[in-house]
Coordinates of C-alpha atoms in Angstrom, one line a residue:
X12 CA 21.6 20.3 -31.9
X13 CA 18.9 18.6 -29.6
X14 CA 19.9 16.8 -27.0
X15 CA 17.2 14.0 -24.9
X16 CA 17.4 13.5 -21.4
X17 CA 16.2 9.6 -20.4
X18 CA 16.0 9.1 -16.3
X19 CA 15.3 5.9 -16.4
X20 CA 14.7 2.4 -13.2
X21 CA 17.6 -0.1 -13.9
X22 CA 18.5 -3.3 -11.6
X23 CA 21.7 -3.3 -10.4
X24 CA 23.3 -6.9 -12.5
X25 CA 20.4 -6.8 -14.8
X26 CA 22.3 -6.0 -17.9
X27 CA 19.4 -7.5 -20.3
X28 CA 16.9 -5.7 -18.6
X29 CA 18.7 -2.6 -18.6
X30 CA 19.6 -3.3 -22.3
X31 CA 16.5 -3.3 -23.0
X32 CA 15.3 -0.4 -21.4
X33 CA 18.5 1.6 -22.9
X34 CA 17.2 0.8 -26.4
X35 CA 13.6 1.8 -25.5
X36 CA 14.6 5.0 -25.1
X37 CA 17.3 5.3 -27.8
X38 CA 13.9 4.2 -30.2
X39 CA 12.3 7.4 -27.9
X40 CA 14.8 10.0 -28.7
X41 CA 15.6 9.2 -32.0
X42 CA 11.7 9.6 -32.5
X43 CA 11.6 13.0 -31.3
X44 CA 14.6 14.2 -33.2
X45 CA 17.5 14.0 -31.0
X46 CA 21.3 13.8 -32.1
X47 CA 22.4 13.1 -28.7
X48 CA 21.0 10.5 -25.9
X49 CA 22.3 11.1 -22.0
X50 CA 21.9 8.4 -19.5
X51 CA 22.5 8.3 -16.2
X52 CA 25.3 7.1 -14.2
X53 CA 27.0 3.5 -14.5
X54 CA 23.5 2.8 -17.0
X55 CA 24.4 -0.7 -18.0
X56 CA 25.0 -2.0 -14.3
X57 CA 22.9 -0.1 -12.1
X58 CA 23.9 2.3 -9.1
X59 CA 25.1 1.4 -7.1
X60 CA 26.3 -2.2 -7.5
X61 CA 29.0 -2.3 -4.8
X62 CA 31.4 -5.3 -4.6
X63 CA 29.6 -6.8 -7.7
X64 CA 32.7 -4.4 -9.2
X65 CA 35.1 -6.6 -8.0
X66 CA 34.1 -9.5 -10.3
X67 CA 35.9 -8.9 -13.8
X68 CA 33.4 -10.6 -15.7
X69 CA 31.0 -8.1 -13.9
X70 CA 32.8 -4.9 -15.7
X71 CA 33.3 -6.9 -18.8
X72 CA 29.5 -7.6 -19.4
X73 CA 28.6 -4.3 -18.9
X74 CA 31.1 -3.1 -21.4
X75 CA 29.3 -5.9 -23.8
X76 CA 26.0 -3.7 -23.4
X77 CA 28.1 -0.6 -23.9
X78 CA 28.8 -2.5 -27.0
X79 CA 25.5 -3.5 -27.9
X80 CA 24.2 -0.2 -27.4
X81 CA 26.5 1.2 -29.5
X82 CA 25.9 -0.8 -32.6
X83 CA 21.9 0.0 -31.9
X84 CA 22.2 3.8 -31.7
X85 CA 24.0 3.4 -35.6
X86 CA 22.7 5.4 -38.1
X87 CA 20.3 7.1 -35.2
X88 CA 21.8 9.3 -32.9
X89 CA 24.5 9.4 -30.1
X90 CA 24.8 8.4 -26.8
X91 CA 26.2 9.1 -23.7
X92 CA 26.4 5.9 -21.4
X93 CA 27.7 5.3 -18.0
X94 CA 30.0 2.1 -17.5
X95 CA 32.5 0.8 -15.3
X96 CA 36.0 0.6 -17.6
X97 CA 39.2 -0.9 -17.2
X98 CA 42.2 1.0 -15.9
X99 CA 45.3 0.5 -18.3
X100 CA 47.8 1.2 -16.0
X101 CA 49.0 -1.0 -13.3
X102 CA 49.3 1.3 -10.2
X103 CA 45.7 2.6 -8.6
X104 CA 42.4 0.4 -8.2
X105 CA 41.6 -1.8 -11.2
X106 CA 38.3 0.2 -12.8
X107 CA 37.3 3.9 -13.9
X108 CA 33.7 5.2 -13.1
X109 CA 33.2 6.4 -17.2
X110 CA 31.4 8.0 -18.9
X111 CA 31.3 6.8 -23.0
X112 CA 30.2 8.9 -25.9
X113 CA 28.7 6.3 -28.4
X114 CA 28.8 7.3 -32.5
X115 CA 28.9 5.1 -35.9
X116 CA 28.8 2.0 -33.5
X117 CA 32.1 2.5 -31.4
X118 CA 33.1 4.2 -28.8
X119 CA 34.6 7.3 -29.9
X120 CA 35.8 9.2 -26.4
X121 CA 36.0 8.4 -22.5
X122 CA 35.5 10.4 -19.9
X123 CA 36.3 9.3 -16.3
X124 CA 34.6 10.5 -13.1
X125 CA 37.3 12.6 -11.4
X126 CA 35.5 13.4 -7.7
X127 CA 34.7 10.0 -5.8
X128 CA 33.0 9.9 -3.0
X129 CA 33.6 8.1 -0.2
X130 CA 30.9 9.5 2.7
X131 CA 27.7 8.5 4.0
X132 CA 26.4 6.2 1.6
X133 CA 28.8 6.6 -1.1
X134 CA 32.4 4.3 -1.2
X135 CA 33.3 4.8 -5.0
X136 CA 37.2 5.0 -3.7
X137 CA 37.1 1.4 -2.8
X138 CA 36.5 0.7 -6.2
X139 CA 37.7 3.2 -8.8
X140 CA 40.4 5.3 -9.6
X141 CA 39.8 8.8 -9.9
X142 CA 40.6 10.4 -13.2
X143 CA 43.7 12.5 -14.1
X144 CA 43.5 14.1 -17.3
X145 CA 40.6 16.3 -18.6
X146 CA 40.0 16.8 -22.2
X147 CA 36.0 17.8 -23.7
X148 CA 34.9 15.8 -27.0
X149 CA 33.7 17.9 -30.1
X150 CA 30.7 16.6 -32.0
X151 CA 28.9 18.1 -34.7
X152 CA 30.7 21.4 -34.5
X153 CA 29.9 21.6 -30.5
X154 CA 32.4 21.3 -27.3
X155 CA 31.4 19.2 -25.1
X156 CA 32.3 18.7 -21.3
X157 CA 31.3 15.4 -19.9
X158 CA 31.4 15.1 -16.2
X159 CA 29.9 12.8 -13.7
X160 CA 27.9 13.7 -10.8
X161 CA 29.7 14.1 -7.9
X162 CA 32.0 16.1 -10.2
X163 CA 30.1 19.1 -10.6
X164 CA 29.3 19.5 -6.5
X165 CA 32.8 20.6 -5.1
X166 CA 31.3 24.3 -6.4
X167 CA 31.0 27.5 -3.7
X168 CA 31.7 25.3 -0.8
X169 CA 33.1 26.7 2.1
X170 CA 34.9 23.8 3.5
X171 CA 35.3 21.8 0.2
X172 CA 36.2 17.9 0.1
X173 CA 38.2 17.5 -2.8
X174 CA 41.1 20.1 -3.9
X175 CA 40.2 20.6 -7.3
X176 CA 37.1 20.9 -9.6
X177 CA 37.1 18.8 -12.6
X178 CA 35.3 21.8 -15.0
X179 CA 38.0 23.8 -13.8
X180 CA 40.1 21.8 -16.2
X181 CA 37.4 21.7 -18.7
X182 CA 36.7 25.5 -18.9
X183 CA 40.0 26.4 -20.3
X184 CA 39.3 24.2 -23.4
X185 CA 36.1 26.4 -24.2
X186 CA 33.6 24.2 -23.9
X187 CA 29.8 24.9 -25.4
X188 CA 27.9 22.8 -23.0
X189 CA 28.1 20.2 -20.3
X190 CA 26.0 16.8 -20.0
X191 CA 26.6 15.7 -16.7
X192 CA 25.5 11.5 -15.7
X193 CA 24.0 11.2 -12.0
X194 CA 22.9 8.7 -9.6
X195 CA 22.2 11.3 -7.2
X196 CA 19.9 9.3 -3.8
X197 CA 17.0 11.0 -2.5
X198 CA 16.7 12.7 0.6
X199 CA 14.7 14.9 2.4
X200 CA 15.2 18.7 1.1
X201 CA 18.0 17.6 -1.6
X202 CA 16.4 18.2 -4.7
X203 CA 16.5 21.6 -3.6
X204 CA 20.7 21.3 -2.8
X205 CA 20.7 19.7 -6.7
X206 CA 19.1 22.5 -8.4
X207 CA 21.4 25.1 -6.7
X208 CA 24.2 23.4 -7.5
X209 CA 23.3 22.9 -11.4
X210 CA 22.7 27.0 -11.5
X211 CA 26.2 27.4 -9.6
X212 CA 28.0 25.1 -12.3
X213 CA 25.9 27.0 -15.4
X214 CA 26.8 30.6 -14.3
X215 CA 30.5 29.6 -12.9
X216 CA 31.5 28.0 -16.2
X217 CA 28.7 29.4 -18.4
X218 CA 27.9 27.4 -20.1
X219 CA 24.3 25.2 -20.6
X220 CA 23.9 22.0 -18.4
X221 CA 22.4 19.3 -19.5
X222 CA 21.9 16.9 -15.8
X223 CA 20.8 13.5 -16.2
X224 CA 19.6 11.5 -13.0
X225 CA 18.7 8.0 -12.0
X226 CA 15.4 7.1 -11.3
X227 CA 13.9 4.1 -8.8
X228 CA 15.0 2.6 -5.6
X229 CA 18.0 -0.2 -5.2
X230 CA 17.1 -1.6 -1.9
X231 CA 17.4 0.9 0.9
X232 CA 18.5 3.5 -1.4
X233 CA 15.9 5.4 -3.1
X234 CA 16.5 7.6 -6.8
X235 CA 14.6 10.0 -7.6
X236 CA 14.9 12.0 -10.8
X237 CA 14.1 15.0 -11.2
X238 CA 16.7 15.5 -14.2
X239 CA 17.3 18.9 -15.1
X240 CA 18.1 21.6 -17.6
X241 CA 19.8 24.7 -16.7
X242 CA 20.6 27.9 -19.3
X243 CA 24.4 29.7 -18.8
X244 CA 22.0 32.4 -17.1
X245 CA 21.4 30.0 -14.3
X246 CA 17.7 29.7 -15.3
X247 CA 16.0 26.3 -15.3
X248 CA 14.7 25.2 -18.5
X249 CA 12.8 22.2 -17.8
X250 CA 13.3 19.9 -14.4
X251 CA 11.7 16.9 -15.4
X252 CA 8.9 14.5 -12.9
X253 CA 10.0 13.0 -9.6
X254 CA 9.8 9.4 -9.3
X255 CA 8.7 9.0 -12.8
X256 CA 10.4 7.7 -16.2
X257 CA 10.6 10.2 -18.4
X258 CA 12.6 10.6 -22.0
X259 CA 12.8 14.3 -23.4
X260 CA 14.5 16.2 -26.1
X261 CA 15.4 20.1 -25.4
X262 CA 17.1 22.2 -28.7
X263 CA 20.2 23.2 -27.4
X264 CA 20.2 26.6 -28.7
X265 CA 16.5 27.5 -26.8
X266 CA 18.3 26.2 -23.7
X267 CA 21.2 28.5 -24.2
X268 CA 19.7 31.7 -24.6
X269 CA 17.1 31.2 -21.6
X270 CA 16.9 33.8 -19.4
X271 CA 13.0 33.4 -18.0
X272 CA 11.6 31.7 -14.7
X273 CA 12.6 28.8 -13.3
X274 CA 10.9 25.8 -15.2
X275 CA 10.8 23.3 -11.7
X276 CA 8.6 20.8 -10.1
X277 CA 6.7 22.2 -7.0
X278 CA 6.2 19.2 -4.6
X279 CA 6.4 19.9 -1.0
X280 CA 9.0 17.4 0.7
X281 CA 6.3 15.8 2.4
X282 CA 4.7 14.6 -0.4
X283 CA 8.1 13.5 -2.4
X284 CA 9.0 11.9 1.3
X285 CA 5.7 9.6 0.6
X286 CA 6.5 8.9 -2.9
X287 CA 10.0 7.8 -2.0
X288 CA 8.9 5.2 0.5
X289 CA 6.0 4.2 -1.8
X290 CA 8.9 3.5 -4.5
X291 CA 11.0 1.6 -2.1
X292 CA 8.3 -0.4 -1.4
X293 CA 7.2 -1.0 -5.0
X294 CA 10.7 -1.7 -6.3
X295 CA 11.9 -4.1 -3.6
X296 CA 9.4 -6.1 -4.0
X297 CA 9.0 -5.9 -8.1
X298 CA 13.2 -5.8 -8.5
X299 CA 13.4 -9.2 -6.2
X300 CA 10.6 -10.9 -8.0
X301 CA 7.8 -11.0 -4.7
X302 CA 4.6 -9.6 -4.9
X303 CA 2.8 -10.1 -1.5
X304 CA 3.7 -8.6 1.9
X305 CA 2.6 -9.2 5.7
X306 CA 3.1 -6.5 8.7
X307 CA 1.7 -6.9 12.3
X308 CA -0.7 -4.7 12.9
X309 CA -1.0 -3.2 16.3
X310 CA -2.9 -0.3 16.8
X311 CA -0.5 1.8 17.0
X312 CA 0.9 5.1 14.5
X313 CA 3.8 3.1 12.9
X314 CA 2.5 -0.4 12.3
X315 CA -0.7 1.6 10.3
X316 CA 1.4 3.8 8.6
X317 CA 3.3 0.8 7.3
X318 CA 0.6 -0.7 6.0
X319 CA -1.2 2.1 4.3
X320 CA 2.3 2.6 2.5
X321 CA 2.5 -0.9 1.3
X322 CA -1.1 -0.8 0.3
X323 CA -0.5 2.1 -2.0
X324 CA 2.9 0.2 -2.9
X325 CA 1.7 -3.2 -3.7
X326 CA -2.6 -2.9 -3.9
X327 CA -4.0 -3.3 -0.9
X328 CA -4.9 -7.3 -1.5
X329 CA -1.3 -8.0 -1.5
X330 CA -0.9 -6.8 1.9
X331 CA -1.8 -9.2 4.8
X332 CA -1.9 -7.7 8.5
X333 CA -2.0 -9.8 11.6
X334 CA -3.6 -8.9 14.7
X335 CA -2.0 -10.5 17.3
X336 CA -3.3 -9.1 21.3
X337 CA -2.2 -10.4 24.0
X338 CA -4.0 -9.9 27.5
X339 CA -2.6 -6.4 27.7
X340 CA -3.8 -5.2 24.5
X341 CA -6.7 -2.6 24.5
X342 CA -9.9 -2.8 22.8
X343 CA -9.1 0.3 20.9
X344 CA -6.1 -0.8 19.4
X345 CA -8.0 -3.8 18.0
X346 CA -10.9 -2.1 16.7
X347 CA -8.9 0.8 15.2
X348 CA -6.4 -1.7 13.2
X349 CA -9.9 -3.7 12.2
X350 CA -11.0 0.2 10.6
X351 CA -7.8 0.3 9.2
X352 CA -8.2 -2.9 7.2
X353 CA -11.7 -1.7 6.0
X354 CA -11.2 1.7 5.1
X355 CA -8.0 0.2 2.7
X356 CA -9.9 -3.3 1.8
X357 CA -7.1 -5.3 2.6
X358 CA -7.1 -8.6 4.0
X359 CA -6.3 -9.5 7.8
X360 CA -6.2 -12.0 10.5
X361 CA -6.6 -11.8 14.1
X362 CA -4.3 -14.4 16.1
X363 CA -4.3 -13.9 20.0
X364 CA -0.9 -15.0 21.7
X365 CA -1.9 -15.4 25.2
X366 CA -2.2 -19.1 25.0
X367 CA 1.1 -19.4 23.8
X368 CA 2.6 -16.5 25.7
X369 CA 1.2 -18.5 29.0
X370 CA 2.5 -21.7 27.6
X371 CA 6.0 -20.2 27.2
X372 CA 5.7 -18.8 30.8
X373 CA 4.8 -22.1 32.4
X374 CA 8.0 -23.5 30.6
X375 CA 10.0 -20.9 32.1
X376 CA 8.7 -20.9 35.7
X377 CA 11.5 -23.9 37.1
X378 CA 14.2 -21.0 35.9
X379 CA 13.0 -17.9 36.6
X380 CA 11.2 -19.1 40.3
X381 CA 11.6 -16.6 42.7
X382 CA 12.6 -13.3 40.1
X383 CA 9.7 -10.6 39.7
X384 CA 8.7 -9.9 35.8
X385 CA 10.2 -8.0 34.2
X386 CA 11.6 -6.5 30.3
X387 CA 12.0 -10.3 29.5
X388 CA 8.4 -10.6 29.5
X389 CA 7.6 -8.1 27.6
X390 CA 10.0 -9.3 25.0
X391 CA 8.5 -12.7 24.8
X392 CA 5.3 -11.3 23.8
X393 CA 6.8 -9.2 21.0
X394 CA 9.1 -12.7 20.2
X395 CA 5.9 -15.0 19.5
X396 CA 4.7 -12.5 17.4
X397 CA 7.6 -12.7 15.3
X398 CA 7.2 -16.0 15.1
X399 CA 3.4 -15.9 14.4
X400 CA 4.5 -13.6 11.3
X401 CA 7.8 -15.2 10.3
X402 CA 5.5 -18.6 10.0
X403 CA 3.1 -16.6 7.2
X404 CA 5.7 -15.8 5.6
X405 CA 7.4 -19.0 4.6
X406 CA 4.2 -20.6 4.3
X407 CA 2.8 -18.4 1.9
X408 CA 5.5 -16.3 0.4
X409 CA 5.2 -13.3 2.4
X410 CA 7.7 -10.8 2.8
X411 CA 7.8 -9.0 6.5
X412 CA 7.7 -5.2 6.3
X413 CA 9.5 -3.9 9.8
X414 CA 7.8 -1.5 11.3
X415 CA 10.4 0.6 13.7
X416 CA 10.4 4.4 12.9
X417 CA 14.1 6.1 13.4
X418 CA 13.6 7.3 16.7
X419 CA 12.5 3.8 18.4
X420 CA 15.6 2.6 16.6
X421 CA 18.0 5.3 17.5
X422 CA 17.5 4.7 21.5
X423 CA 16.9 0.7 21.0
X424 CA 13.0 1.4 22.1
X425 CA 12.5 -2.3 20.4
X426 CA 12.6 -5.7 20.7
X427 CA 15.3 -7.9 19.0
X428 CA 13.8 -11.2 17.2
X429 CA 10.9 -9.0 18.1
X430 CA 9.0 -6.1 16.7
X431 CA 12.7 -5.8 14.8
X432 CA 12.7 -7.8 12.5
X433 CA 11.7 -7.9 8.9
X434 CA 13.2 -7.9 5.2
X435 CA 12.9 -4.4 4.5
X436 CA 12.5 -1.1 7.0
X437 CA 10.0 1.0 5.8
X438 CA 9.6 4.1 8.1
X439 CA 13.0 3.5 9.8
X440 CA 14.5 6.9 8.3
X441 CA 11.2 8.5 9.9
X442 CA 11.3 10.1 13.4
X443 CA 8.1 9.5 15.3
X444 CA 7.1 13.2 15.0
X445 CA 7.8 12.9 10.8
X446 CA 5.4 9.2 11.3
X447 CA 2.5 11.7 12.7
X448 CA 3.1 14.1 9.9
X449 CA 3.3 11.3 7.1
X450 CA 0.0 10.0 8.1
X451 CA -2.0 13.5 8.2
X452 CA -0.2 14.0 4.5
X453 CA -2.1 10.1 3.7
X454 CA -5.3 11.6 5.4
X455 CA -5.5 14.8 3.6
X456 CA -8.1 13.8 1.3
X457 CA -10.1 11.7 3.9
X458 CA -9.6 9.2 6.7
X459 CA -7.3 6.3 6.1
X460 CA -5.7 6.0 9.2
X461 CA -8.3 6.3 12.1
X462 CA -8.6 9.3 13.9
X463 CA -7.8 7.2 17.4
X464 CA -4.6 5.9 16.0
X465 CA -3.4 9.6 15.8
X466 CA -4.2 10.9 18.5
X467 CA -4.1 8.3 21.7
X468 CA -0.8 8.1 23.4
X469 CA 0.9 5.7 22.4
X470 CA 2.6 2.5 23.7
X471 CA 3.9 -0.5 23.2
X472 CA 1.3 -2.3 25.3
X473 CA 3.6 -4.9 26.9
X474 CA 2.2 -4.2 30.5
X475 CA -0.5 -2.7 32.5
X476 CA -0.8 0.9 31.1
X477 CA 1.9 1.0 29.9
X478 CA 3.1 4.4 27.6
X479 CA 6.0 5.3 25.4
X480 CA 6.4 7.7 27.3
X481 CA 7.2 5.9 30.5
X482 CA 10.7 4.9 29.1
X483 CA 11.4 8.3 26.9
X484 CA 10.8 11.8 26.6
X485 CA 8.1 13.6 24.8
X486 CA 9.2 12.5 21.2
X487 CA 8.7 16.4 20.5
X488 CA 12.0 16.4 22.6
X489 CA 13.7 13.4 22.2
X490 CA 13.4 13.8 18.1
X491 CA 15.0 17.2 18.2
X492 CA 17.8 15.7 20.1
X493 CA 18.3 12.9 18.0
X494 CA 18.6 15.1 14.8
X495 CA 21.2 17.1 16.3
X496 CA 23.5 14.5 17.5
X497 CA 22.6 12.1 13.9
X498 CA 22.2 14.0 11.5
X499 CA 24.3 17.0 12.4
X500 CA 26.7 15.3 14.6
X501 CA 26.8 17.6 17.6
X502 CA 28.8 17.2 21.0
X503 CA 26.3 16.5 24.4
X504 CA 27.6 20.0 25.3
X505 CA 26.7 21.4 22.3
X506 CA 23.1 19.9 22.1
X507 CA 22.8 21.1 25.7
X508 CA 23.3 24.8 24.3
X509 CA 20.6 24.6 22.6
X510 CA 18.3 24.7 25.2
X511 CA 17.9 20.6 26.5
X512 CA 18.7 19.5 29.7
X513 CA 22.1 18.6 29.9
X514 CA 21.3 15.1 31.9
X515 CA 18.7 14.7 29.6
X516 CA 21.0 14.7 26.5
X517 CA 23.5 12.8 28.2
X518 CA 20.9 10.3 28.8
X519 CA 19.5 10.3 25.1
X520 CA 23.1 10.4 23.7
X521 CA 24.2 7.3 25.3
X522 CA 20.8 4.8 24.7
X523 CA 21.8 5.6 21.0
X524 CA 25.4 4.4 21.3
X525 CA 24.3 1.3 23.5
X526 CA 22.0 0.7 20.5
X527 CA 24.3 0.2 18.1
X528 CA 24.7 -3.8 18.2
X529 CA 20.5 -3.9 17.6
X530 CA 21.0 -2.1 14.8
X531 CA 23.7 -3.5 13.5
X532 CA 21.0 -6.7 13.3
X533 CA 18.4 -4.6 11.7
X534 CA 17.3 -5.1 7.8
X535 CA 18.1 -2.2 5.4
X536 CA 15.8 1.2 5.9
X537 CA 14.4 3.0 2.9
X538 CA 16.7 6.3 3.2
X539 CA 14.8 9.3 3.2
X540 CA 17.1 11.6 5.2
X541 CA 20.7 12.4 4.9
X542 CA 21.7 10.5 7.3
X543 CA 20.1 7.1 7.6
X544 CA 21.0 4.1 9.9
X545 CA 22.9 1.6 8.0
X546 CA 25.5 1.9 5.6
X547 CA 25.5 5.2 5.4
X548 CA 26.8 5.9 9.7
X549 CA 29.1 3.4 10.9
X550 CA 30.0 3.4 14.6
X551 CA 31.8 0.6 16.2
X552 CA 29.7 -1.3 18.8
X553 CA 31.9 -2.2 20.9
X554 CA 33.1 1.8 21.9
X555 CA 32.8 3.8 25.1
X556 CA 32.1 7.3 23.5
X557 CA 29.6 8.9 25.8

């Protein structure tokens, strides 16, 4: 028995284009000999498609493809497909999260996805109905166990979420191996959660797992691969590339009787944390049918960092950056986002707002006559620039790349209709001290970013002097808080335990709650952490916690 693996980039709705690329690698894996073809989960739609599910016509064109698919793989090989299905019965939600096993043209068994998360990014309960009944399909003399992913993961957990385990069920039926269909979201240091948890489920059940993942990036939600193949000795066989499309076949008995090293990818998160974004970048822009991108270019760590991204993501001559000082800016921060430009060979324009900056002022004097400057100032100059930008953009087709890194946006260090907006967050799931490290990880091989950019204080440059640092900690400190109380959810008092200033945290804690209505305005942020702003924590704005 050989059995391919095909992690593959589909468009959530695109069910020609994802027809297409299903056949591409049915064509791939017959080629190399295989008698069964595992896709990832809910193939024929994407992953995730959200409320698209509550259309009918939406789950009854991806069963067409199922369809399709089915009379293509004829006469070639099987394959294992994932598909939203229609619930038969009456009582519960309307659709299954399946899993189809495709021979001789039909569909010849179902298997439902039993665990359904509902947490952090994940809402599968508002739309399917978990399964019931467990039974494995036998092919070709072999029993099989078909799960889907989140179904394999309620394994050695100390607190677990759900109160049973699907293979539990599918154990006592003796099965020979399991294929297991995943849309499993990158994130910093998960890869490593995923390969434990594939060992776990080979030596628990023992049996050989067979782990197909989705690759590419839907929106702010970014896939990453890295399928794997595990023996029943909890050895990996083969993991296969991060961020790449890939189609292999594995001989089933070679996987079973494994016992050697691990057979993994070695990437440091750092580098898969650049890849991810780079991705995000690529696909946003490639998936909604734009090519060309513009970002305001400051000076500063995050605006450059942004920019070298999309200049790896796009080509650096489809990424415009606009210089825009004001009478506050510093020579430095012009002349290192002029090196910046050079050393990528991307195109630029230098646009000073002062003029219109005074022009607004003057406008404003008969209503603000007597009241000293102040924050509404400074947003004005971060305002026209919005407008400089927003202008390029519907002129000539760009698309605005926000620039805010996660820790700016966690304590609302930003300007509204400002510095703020944008169609797609690029670094907004980076903390300020992770936006240092990413550009010395860009820099390794030579100097992209400038030297000054990394190493100058910096600030907003909104007023005389001003720093970052005159409105926050040391982002050593504040971004150590912040993971705490967002990521891990701690109490102030907690936090304070740790070490911080207990006014300090107090302080910290509640800027992040009185953030919450910017970032409810925010666009999407390419999600590189566990726990990203956006749909993946939601907090009510109006709310007096801390």
């Amino acid at each position: 028995m050989k059995i391919a693996i095909a992690q593959q980039n589909y468009i959530a709705g695109d069910f020609e284009g994802n027809y297409q690329k299903i056949v591409q690698a049915v064509d791939t894996a017959f080629a190399q000999g295989a008698d069964i073809l595992l896709l990832a989960e809910l193939t024929v739609c994407g992953y995730p498609a959200r409320d698209f599910l509550d259309y009918r016509d939406f789950t009854h064109r991806s069963l067409q493809v199922v369809q399709r698919v089915a009379d293509y793989a004829k006469n070639k090989l099987a394959v294992v497909i994932g598909t939203p299905t229609f619930n038969p019965v009456l009582d519960g939600k309307d659709l299954y999260n399946s899993a189809c096993f495709l021979v001789d043209g039909n569909i010849e068994f179902t298997a439902n996805k039993a665990l359904l998360p509902t947490y952090d990014i994940f809402d599968e309960y508002r739309y399917f109905e978990p399964a019931k009944e467990f039974n494995v399909l036998e092919y070709k003399g072999y029993k099989i166990a078909l799960t889907v992913c989140e179904d394999i993961w309620n394994i050695k957990n100390e607190n677990p979420l759900y109160p049973m385990s699907p293979m539990d069920e599918l154990v006592r039926q003796s099965p020979d191996l399991m294929l297991n269909l995943s849309a499993s979201p990158f994130a910093r240091g998960h890869a490593r959660n995923r390969k434990e948890i594939v060992k776990a489920n080979a030596i628990q059940y023992n049996v050989p797992v067979f782990y197909c993942n989705q690759y590419g990036a839907q929106t702010d939600i970014i896939f990453d691969g890295g399928s794997i193949v595990c023996s029943p000795y909890g050895k990996i066989y083969e993991e296969l590339s991060y961020f790449e499309e890939s189609v292999m076949t594995f001989d089933l008995e070679s996987v079973k009787n494994y016992q050697g090293a691990d057979q993994e990818q070695q990437e440091e998160d750092i580098t898969l944390v650049h890849d991810a974004l780079v991705l995000g970048i690529r696909d946003y822009f490639a998936k909604s049918g734009f090519k060309k991108a513009i970002a305001g270019l400051s000076g500063g760590v995050d605006s450059a960092l942004v920019v070298a991204l999309a200049a790896k993501a796009l080509g650096p001559e489809n990424i415009f950056s606009v210089l825009m000082p004001s009478q506050y800016s510093s020579d430095h921060s012009i002349n290192d986002s002029l090196k910046l430009v050079e050393n990528l060979g991307s195109p630029h324009a230098i646009m000073p707002i002062k003029d219109v900056f005074d022009a607004f002022e003057q406008t404003l004097v008969p209503h603000f006559e007597g009241l000293p400057p102040n924050v509404t100032e400074e947003n004005l100059q971060s305002r026209i620039r919005a407008v400089y930008l927003m202008a390029f953009s519907n002129k000539f087709g760009y698309i605005l790349l926000n620039t805010s890194n996660k820790s700016e946006a966690a304590v609302g260090y930003g300007t509204l209709y400002g510095d703020m907006c944008g169609a797609i967050g690029v670094i907004g799931d980076l903390y300020k001290t992770q936006v240092y490290e990413l550009c010395r990880y860009i820099n390794r091989d030579g100097e992209i970013i400038p030297e000054n950019i990394l190493t100058k204080a910096p600030s907003a440059e909104l007023r005389p002097d001003q720093k970052d640092s005159d409105s926050l900690p040391d982002y050593d400190i504040l971004d150590k808080i912040l993971y705490q109380y967002i990521e891990r959810c701690q109490s102030p008092q907690e936090i304070a335990a740790q070490g911080f200033d207990t006014a300090l945290v107090q302080r910290v804690l509640k800027l992040v709650n009185n953030a919450e209505f910017k970032r409810f305005q925010t666009p999407p942020y390419l999600r590189v952490s566990p726990r990203a702003f956006g749909v993946g924590r939601r907090l009510p704005i109006v709310a007096r916690y801390l």
